CSV table of C-alpha atoms in Angstrom, one decimal:
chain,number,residue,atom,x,y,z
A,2,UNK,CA,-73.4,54.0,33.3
A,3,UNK,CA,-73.6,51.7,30.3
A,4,UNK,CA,-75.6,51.8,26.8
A,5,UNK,CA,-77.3,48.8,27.2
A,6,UNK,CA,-77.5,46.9,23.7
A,7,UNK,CA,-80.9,45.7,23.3
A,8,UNK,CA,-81.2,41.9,21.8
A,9,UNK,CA,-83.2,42.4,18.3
A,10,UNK,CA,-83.2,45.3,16.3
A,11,UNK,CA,-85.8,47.6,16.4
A,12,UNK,CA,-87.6,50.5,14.8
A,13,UNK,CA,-87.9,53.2,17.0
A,14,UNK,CA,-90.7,54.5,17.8
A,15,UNK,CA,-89.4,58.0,17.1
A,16,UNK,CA,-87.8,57.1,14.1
A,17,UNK,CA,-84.7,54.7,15.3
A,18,UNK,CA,-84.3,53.0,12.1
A,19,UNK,CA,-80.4,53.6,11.8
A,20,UNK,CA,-79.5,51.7,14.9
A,21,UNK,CA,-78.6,48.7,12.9
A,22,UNK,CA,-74.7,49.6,13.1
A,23,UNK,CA,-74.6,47.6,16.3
A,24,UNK,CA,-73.2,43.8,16.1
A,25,UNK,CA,-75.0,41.2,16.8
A,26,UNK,CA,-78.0,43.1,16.2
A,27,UNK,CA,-78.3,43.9,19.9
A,28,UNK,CA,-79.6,46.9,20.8
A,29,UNK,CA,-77.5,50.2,22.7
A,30,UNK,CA,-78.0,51.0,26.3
A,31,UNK,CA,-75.6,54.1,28.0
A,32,UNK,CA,-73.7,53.3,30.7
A,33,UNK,CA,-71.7,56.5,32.1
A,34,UNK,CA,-67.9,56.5,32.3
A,35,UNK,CA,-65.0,58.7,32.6
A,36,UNK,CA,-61.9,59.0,34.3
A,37,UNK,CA,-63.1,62.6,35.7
A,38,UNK,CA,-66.3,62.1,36.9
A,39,UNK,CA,-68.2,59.0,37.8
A,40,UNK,CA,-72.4,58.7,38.0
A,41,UNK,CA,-73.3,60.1,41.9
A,42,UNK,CA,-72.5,57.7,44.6
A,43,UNK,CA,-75.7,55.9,45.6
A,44,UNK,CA,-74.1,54.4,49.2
A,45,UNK,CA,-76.9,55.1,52.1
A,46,UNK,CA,-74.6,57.0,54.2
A,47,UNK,CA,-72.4,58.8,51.6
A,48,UNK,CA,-74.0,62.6,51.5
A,49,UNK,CA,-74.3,64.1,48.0
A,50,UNK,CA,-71.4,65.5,46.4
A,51,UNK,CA,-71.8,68.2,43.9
A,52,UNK,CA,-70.3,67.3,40.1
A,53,UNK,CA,-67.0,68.8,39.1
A,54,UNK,CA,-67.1,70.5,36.2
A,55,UNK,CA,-64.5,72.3,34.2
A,56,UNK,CA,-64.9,75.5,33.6
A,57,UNK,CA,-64.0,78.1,30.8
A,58,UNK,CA,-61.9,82.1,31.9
A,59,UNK,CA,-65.2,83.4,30.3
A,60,UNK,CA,-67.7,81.5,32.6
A,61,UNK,CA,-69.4,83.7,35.0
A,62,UNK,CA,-68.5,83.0,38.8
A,63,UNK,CA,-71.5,83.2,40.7
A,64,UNK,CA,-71.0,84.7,44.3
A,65,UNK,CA,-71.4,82.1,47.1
A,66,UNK,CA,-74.9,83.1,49.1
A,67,UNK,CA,-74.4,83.5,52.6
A,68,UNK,CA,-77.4,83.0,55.6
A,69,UNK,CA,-77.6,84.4,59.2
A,70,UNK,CA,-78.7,81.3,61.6
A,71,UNK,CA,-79.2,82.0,65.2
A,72,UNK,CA,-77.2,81.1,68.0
A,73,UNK,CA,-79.5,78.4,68.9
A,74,UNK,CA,-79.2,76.8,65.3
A,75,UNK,CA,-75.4,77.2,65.2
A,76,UNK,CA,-75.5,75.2,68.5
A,77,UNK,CA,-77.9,72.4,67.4
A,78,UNK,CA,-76.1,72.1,64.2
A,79,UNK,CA,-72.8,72.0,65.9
A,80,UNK,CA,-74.0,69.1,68.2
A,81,UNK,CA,-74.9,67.2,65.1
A,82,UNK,CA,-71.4,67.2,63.5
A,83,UNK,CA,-70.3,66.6,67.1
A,84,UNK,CA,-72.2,63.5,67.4
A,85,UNK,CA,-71.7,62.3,63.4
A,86,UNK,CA,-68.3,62.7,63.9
A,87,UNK,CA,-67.8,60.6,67.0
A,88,UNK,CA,-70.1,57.9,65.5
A,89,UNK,CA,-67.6,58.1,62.0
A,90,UNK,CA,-64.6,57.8,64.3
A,91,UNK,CA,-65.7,54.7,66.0
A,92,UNK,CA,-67.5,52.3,63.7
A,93,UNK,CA,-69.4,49.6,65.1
A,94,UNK,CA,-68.0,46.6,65.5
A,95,UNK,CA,-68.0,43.0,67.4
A,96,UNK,CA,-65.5,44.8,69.6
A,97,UNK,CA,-67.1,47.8,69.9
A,98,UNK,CA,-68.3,49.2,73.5
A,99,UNK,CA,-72.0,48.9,74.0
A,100,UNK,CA,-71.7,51.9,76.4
A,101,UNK,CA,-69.9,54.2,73.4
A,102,UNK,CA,-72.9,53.3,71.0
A,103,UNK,CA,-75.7,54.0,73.6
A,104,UNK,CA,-74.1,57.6,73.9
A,105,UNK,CA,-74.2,58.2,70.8
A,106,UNK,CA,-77.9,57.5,70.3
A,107,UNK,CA,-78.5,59.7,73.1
A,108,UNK,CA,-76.5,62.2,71.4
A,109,UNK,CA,-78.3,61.9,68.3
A,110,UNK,CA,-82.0,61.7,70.4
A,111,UNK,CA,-80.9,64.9,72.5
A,112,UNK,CA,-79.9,67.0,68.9
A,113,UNK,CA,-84.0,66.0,67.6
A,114,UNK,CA,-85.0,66.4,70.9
A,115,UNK,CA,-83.3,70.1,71.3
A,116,UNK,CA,-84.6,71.0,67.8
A,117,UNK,CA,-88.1,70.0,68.4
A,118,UNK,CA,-87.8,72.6,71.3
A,119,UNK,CA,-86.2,75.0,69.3
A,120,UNK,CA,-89.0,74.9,66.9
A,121,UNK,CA,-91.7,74.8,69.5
A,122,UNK,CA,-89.9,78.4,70.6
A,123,UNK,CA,-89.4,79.5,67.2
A,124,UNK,CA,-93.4,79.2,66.4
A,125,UNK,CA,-93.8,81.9,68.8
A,126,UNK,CA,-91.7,84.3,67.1
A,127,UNK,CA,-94.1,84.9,63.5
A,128,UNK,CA,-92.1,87.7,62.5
A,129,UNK,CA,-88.5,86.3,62.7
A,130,UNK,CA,-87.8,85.2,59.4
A,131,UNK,CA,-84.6,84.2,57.5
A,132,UNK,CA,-83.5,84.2,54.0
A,133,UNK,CA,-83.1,80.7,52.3
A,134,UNK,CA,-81.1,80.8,49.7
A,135,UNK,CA,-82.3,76.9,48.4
A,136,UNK,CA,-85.6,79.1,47.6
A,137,UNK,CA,-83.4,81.8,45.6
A,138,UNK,CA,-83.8,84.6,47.8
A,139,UNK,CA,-87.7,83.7,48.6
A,140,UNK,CA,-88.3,84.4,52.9
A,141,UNK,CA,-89.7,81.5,54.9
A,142,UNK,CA,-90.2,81.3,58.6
A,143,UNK,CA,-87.3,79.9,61.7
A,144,UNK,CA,-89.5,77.2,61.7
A,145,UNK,CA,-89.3,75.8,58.8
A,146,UNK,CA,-85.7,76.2,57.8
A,147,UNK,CA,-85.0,74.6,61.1
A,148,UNK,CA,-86.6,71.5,60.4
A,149,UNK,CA,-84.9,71.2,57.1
A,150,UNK,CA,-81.4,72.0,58.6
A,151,UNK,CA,-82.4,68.5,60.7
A,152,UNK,CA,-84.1,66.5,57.9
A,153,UNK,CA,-82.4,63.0,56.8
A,154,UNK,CA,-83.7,64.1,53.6
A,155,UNK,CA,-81.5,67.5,53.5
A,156,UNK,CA,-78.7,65.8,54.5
A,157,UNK,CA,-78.0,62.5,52.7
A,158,UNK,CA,-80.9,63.1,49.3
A,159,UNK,CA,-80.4,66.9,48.7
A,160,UNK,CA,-79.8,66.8,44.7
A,161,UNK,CA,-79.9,62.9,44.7
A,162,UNK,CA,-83.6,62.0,45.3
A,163,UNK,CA,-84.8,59.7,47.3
A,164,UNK,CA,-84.7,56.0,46.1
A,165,UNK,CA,-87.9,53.4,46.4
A,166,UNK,CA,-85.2,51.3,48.3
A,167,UNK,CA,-85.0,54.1,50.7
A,168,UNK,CA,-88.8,53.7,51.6
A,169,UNK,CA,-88.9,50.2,51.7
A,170,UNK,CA,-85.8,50.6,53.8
A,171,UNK,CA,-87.5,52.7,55.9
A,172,UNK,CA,-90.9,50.7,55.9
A,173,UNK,CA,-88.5,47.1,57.3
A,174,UNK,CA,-87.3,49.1,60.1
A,175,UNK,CA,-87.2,53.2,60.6
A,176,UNK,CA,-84.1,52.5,63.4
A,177,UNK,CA,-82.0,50.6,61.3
A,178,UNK,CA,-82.9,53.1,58.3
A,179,UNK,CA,-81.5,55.7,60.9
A,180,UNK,CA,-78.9,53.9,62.0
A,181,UNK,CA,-77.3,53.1,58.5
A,182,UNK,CA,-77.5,56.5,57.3
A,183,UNK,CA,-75.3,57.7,60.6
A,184,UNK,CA,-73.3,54.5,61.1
A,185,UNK,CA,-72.3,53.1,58.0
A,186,UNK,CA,-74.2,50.7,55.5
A,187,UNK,CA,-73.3,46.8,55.9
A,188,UNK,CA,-70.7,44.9,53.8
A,189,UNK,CA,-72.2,42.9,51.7
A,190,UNK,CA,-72.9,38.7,52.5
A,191,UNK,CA,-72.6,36.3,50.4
A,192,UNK,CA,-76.5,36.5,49.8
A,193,UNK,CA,-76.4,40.0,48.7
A,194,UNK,CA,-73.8,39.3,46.1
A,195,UNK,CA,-75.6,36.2,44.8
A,196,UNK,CA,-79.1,37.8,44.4
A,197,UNK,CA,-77.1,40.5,42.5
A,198,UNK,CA,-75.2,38.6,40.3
A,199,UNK,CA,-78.3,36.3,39.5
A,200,UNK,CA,-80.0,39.9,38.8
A,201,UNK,CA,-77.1,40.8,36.4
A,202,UNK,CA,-77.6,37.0,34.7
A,203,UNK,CA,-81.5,38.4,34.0
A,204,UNK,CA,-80.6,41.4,32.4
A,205,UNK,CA,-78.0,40.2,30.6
A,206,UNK,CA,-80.5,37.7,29.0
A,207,UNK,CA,-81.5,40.8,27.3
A,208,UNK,CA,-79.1,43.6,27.4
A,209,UNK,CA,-75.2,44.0,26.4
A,210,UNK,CA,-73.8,46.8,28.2
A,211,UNK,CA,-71.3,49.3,26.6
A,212,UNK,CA,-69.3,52.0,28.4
A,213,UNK,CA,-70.1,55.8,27.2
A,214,UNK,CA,-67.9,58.5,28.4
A,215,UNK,CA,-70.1,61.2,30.1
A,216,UNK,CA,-68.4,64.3,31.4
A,217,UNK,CA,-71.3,65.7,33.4
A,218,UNK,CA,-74.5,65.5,35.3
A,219,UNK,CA,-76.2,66.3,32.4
A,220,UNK,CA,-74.5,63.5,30.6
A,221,UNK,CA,-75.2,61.2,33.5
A,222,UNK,CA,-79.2,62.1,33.2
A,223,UNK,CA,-79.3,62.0,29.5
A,224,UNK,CA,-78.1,58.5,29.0
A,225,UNK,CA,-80.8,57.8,32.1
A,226,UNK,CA,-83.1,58.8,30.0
A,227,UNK,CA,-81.6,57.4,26.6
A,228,UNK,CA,-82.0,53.9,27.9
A,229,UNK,CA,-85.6,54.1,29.2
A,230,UNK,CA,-86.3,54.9,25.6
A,231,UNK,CA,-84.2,52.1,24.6
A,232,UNK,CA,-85.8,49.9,26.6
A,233,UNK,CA,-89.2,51.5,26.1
A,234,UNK,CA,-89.0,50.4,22.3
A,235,UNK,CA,-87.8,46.7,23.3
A,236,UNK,CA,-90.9,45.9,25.7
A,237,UNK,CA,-93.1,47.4,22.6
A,238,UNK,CA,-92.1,45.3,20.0
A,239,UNK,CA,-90.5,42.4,22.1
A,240,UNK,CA,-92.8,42.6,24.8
A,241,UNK,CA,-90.1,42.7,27.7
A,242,UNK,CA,-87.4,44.8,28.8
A,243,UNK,CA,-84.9,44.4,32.1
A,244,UNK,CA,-83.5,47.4,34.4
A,245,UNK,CA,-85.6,50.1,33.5
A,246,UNK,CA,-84.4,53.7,35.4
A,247,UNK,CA,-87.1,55.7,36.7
A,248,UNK,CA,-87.5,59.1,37.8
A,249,UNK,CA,-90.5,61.1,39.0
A,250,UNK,CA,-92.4,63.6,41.6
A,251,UNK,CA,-94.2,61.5,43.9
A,252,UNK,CA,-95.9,62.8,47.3
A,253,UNK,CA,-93.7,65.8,47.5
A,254,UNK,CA,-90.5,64.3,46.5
A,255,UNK,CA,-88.2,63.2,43.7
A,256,UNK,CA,-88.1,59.5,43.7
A,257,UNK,CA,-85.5,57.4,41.8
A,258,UNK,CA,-85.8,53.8,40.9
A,259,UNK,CA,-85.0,51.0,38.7
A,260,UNK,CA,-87.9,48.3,37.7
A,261,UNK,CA,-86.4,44.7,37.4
A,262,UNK,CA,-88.9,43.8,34.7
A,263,UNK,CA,-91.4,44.9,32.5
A,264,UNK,CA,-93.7,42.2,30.6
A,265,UNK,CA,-96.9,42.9,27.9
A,266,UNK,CA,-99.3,40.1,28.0
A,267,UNK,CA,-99.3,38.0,25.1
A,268,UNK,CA,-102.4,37.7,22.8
A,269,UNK,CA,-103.7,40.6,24.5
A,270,UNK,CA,-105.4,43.5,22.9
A,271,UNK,CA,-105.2,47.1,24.4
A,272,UNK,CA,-102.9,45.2,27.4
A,273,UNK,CA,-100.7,46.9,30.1
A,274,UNK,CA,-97.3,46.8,31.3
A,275,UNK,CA,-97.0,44.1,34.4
A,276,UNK,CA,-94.1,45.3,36.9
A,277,UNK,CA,-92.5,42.1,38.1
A,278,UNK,CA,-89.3,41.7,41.0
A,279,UNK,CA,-87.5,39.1,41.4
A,280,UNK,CA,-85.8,38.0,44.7
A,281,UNK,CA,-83.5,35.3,45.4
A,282,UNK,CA,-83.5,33.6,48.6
A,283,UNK,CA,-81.0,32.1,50.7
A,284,UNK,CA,-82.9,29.2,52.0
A,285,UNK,CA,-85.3,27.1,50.4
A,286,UNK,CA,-88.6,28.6,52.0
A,287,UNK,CA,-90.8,31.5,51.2
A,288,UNK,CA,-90.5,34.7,52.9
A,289,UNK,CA,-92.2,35.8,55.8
A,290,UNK,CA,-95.3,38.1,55.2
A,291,UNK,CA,-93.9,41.4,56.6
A,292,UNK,CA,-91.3,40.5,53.7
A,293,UNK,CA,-93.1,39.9,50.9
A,294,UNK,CA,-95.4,43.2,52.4
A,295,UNK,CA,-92.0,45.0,51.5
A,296,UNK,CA,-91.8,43.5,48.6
A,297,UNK,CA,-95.3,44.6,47.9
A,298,UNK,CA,-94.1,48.1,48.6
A,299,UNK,CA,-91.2,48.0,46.4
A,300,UNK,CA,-93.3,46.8,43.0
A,301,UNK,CA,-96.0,49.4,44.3
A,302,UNK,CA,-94.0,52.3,44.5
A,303,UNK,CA,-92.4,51.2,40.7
A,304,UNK,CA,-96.2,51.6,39.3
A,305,UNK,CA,-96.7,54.5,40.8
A,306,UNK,CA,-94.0,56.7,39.2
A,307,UNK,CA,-94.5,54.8,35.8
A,308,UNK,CA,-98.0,55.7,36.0
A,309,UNK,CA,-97.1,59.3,36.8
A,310,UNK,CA,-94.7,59.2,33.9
A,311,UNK,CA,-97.1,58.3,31.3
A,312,UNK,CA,-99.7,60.9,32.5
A,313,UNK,CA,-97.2,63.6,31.8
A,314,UNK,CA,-96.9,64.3,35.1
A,315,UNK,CA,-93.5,65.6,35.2
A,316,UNK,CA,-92.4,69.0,36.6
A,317,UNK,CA,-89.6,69.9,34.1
A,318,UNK,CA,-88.6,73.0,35.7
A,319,UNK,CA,-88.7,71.7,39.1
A,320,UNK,CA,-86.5,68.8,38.1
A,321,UNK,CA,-83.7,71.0,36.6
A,322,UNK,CA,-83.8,72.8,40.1
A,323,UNK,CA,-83.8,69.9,42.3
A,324,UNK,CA,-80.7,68.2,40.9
A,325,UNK,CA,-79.1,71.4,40.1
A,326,UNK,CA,-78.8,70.4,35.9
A,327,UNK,CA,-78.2,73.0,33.4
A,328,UNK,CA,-81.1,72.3,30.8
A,329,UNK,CA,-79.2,73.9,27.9
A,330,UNK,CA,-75.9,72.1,28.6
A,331,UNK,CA,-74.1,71.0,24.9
A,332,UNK,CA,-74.4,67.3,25.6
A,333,UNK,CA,-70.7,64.9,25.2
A,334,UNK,CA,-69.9,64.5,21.7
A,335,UNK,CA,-70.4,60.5,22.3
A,336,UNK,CA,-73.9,60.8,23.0
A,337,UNK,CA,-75.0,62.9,20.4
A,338,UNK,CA,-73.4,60.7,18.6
A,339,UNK,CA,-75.5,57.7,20.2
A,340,UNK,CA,-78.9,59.5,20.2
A,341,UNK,CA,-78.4,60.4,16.3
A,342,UNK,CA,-77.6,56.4,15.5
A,343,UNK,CA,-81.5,55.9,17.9
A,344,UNK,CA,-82.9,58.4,14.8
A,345,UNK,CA,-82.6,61.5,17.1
A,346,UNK,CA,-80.8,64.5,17.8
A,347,UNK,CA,-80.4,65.4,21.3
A,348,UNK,CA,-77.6,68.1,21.4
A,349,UNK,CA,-78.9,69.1,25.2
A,350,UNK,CA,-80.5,67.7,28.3
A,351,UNK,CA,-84.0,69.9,27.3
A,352,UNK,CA,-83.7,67.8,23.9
A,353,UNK,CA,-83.3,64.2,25.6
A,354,UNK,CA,-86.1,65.5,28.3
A,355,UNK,CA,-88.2,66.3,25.2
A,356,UNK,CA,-88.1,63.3,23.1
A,357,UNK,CA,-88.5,60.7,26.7
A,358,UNK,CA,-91.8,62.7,27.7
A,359,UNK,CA,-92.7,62.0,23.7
A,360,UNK,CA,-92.0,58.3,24.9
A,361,UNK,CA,-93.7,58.5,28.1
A,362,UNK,CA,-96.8,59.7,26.4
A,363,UNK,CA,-96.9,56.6,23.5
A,364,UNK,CA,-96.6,53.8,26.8
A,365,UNK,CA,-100.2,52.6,28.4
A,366,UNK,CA,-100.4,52.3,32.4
A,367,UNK,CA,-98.8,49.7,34.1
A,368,UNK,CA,-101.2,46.6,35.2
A,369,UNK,CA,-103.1,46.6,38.4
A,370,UNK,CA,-101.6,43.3,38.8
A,371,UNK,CA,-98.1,43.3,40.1
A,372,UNK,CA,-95.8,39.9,40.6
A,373,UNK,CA,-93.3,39.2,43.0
A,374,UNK,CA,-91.3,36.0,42.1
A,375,UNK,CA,-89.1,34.1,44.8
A,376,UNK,CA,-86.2,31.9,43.2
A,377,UNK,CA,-84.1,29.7,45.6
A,378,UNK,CA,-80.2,30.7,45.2
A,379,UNK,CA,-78.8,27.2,45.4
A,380,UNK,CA,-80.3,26.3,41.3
A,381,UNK,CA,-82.5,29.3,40.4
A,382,UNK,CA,-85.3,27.3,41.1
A,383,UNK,CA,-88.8,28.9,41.3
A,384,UNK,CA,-90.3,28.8,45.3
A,385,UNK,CA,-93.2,30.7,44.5
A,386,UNK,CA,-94.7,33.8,42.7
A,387,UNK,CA,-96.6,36.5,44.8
A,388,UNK,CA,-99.3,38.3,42.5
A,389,UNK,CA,-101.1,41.0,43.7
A,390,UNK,CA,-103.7,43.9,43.6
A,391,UNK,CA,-102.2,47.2,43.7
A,392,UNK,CA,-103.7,49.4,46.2
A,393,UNK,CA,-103.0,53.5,45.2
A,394,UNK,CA,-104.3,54.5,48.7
A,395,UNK,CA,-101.9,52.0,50.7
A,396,UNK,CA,-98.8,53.1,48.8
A,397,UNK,CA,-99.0,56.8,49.1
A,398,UNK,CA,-99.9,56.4,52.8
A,399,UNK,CA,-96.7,54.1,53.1
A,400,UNK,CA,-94.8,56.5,51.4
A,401,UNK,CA,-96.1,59.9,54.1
A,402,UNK,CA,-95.2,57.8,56.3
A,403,UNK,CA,-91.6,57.3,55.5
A,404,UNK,CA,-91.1,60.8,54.6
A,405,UNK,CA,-92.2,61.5,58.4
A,406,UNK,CA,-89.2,60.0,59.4
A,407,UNK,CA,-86.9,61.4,56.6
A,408,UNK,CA,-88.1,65.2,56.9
A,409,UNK,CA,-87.7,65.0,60.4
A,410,UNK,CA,-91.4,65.1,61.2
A,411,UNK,CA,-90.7,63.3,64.1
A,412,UNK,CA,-88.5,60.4,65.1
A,413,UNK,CA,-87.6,56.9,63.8
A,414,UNK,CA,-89.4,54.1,65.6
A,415,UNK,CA,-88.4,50.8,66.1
A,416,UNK,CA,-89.8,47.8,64.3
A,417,UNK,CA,-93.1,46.6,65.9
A,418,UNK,CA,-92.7,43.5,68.8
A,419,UNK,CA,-93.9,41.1,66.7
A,420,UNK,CA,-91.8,41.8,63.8
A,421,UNK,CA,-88.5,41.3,65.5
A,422,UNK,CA,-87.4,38.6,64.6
A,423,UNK,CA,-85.4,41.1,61.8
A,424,UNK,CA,-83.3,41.8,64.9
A,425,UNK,CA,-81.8,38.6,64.2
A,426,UNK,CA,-79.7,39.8,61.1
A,427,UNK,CA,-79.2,43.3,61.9
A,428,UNK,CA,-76.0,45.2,62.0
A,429,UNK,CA,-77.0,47.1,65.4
A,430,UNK,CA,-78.6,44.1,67.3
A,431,UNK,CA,-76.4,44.3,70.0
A,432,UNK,CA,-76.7,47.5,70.6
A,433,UNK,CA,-80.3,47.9,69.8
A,434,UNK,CA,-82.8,48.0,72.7
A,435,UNK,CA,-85.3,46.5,70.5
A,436,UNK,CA,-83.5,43.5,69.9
A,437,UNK,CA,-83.6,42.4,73.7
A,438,UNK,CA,-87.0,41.2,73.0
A,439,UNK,CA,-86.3,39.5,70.3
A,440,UNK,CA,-85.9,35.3,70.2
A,441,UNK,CA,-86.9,34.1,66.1
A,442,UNK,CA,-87.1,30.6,65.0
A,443,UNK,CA,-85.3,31.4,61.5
A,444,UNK,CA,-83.0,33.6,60.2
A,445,UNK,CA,-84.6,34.7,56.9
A,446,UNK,CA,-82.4,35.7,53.9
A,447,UNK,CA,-83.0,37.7,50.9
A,448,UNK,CA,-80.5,38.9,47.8
């Protein structure tokens, strides 16, 4: 992670006024590093590891909880691994055996298929219950825990959160959303990397990064929320700010993001915060609607957790439990050090909580109007800007729709006929059934 130096001094809005020590009066944003422990791994189809520690002879070893499943659930879970295994074995590539990917779809369909039936015969059976130990010890029914054990979301987001990229991942196409999580994400083309490094170019316009030493998760989420302060105070008094971090509750679940830029309105009285992406485009030619619809999403689904933010809706306790923080954890000695140079003393993960809900409370609504800018990759050149309405109702049913998918609701469908033209740039298309029907005029191309 990286403090992220912020050009022009500021004064804080909670008192920041010794942050002047920095040269070239840019102003600090956290990045995390250490040679123990890096930030979480974000790859699609990594699952969550849990952060090592070290821990003191006088530290308490809690005893490892322990859960009766049935035989059915041993069996379904067993097939899973079975299947996972098999498809981690045997990557898929040009050379790969259409054959040996089509049996392991079927595997996979025949392990939601079995569960589903296993839950049909487990809603039968009110009084079998089982302990979860997730809920500390509370009882909930067969049911239940056995769509959890299944869930996408259990497996691959347990203690991460899911990211907006996730939904809008899952809004392009639920298969391939599947498919990446089981198979393996993509390398990266030579798009990819030139829409990223033309997003580091933005930032940079605006933000020097500095390396921090963090030796926790609580370190990793305090300089999270360190440089949405930070950047907070930039778009108030400079009226923009780049690569803001977000996190929030949203429709059930903890969502994780990163806005690409925040603007205020010049000569504006009483004005609000306009979200605006920007994506870069291999070809010359604006995108197709179903992806500038996903592009829609993406900006929509910032909004809504910033708005969420600044109407204090944030469920502390609930957050500590989810990512599995200690809210009382002694802080690294560097970033007390950096919080008391932003006029603040954080000495622990309840303090840096404290003073960003004091931040989130200060900042107005973001605009209903949202932008979506398209630049061309050959010269930066603008192809067009995309401003929109944003529609609260449309989002959050976008978003239960994803989560269908992701909690194991029911399955992953593929992208609609008329839409399949993705086919054309997708990992699985030749082993996709859905790609047979699929003939486009274009390949379209987004970094």
């Amino acid at each position: 992670m990286f403090i992220k130096k912020r050009k022009k001094k500021l004064n804080s809005i909670i008192s920041r006024s010794s942050i002047c020590a920095v040269p070239n009066g840019h102003m600090p944003r956290l990045a995390a590093h250490s040679p123990e422990m890096t930030e979480p791994r974000s790859p699609i189809n990594t699952p969550p590891e849990e952060v090592q520690t070290s821990q003191s002879p006088n530290n308490i070893v809690p005893e490892i909880p322990l859960e009766i499943i049935s035989e059915e659930e041993m069996a379904i879970i067993e097939a899973a691994f079975a299947a996972s295994r098999s498809l981690v074995k045997s990557p898929l590539r040009a050379s790969s055996s259409p054959a040996h990917f089509q049996n392991n779809v079927r595997s996979i369909q025949s392990i939601t298929l079995l569960s589903k039936r296993s839950l049909s015969s487990c809603s039968s059976q009110s009084d079998s219950l089982v302990v979860d130990v997730e809920d500390s010890g509370r009882l909930m029914s067969s049911q239940k825990r056995n769509r959890v054990v299944a869930s996408l979301l259990s497996r691959y987001r347990r203690k991460r959160g899911l990211a907006v990229t996730d939904i809008t991942a899952t809004e392009w196409c639920e298969k391939k959303m599947e498919y990446t999580l089981l198979c393996g994400k993509r390398e990266k083309t030579k798009a990819m990397e030139a829409g990223s490094s033309r997003h580091e170019e933005l930032e940079e316009e605006v933000i020097k990064k500095v390396k921090v030493r963090v030796d926790s998760a609580e370190d990793v989420w305090a300089l999270k929320f360190l440089n949405f302060i930070v950047g907070a105070n930039q778009l108030l008094f400079d009226g923009l700010t780049r690569e803001l971090p977000l996190v929030g509750f949203a429709e059930g679940v903890w969502m994780v993001g990163v806005i690409d830029e925040i603007r205020m309105p010049e000569g504006q009285s009483d004005s609000y915060p306009k979200l605006v992406d920007t994506k870069t485009r291999a070809t010359a030619s604006l995108p197709r609607e179903p992806q500038r619809r996903n592009g829609r999403l993406q900006l929509m689904c910032y909004k809504h957790l910033w708005d969420s933010l600044v109407a204090d809706d944030f469920p502390s306790r609930q957050f500590f439990e989810f990512f599995s923080l200690n809210p009382n954890h002694i802080l690294s000695a560097e970033i007390r050090e950096r919080t008391a140079k932003c006029g603040f003393a954080a000495e622990t993960l309840t303090d840096m909580l404290r003073y960003s809900r004091n931040t989130w409370c200060m900042l107005p609504p973001a605009h209903e109007q949202l932008l979506l800018r398209y630049e061309f990759q050959g010269d930066q050149s603008l192809l067009g800007e995309d401003q929109f309405e944003y529609d609260l109702d449309w989002v959050k049913g976008q978003i239960k729709c994803s989560l269908e998918v992701w909690r194991g609701e029911r399955e992953a469908s593929y992208t609609p006929e008329d839409e399949r033209w993705k086919c054309w740039s997708c990992k699985f298309a030749s082993e996709c059934p859905a790609s047979n029907s699929c003939s486009p005029r274009r390949k379209d191309t987004e970094g």
